[in-house]
Amino acid sequence: MQVSAVIALRCALAACGKKEDAAPATDAAPATAATAPAVTAQTAVSAKVSALSVEQLREAARKAYVENRLYAPAEDNAVEYYLALREKAPADAVASSALTDLLPMTVIATEQSVGREDFAEAQRLAALIERADPQHPAVARLKASIGTSQDALAKRAEQEKLTAEEQLKKQAELEKQRQTQQQQQQQQAAQQLATQQAAERQAATQREAEQRAAEQRAAEQRASEQRSAERPAPTERAATASTATPASELRAVSTPAPRYPPEALRAGQSGEVQVEFTVGTDGSVTAARVVRSNPARVFDREAVNAVRKWRFQPVPSQVTTRRTIGFNPGG
């Protein structure tokens, strides 16, 4: 169905071009954007993109994202690839996260296309937005703006009686403006994303340092309290040792999975973190720290946060053990 719609669109445009060539210059009716066929949400992603496999879409989307082809050109941009990827793999969190980041700048690009009277491009971008999020608050407004601007252009074109030569010149200038503006905007958007991601990394590093410092202070305080406490008698130490609970006897009640860091998820980055933690007699985790991680500091914070939420069956005495938590963007 998508292939037929694309073919029909191209045929309609070709027919308009032939009609303009055949008519005299003085009587030529301007082929304004008001007569351009609407690009619907169902045809927003081309058959060429939809035909790619999940892995091909994931790689093409990543490459387009890195090369700042965020929503243009048609059939070779990150939004279309991520849309097709989400439809073929609905559970793919990378696609959903990337679309959330890309939609605001696509809305701006649509508004700019309407402003320069490039309605075909505006309809294409609006259709991408609608397909990504049918309930997006900007969809209805953009459609109304496109329709109103098309009507205004049609009336103005009728009044000015643009010749076929003037129309071709206008279309060439329009294409030049589109390419220049979209290239500049995509570069600016990529720079903003890079700045935002760098700020997030810096904030995460600072939070991790603060957390480690707090854990170190707490450990030093506990050690000081233990040193100042009265040492138990030999018989008491023996009794305590006999009731100690080995780590193998821990019985998990709830071990929620850690949250996947958004930046690592978009980059498709995987890794693992070994966490040492202590389980209190009530089964709650009273302390947790990172023993080692690969890659360093990428998943540490989320791993420790998840372990602190774990719960086990109550034990006679506290137990300290280690677990390795893996992170894999593919599940």
Coordinates of C-alpha atoms in Angstrom, one line a residue, residues 71 141 321:
Y71 CA 14.7 14.3 9.8
R141 CA -2.0 22.8 14.8
T321 CA 28.2 -10.8 49.6

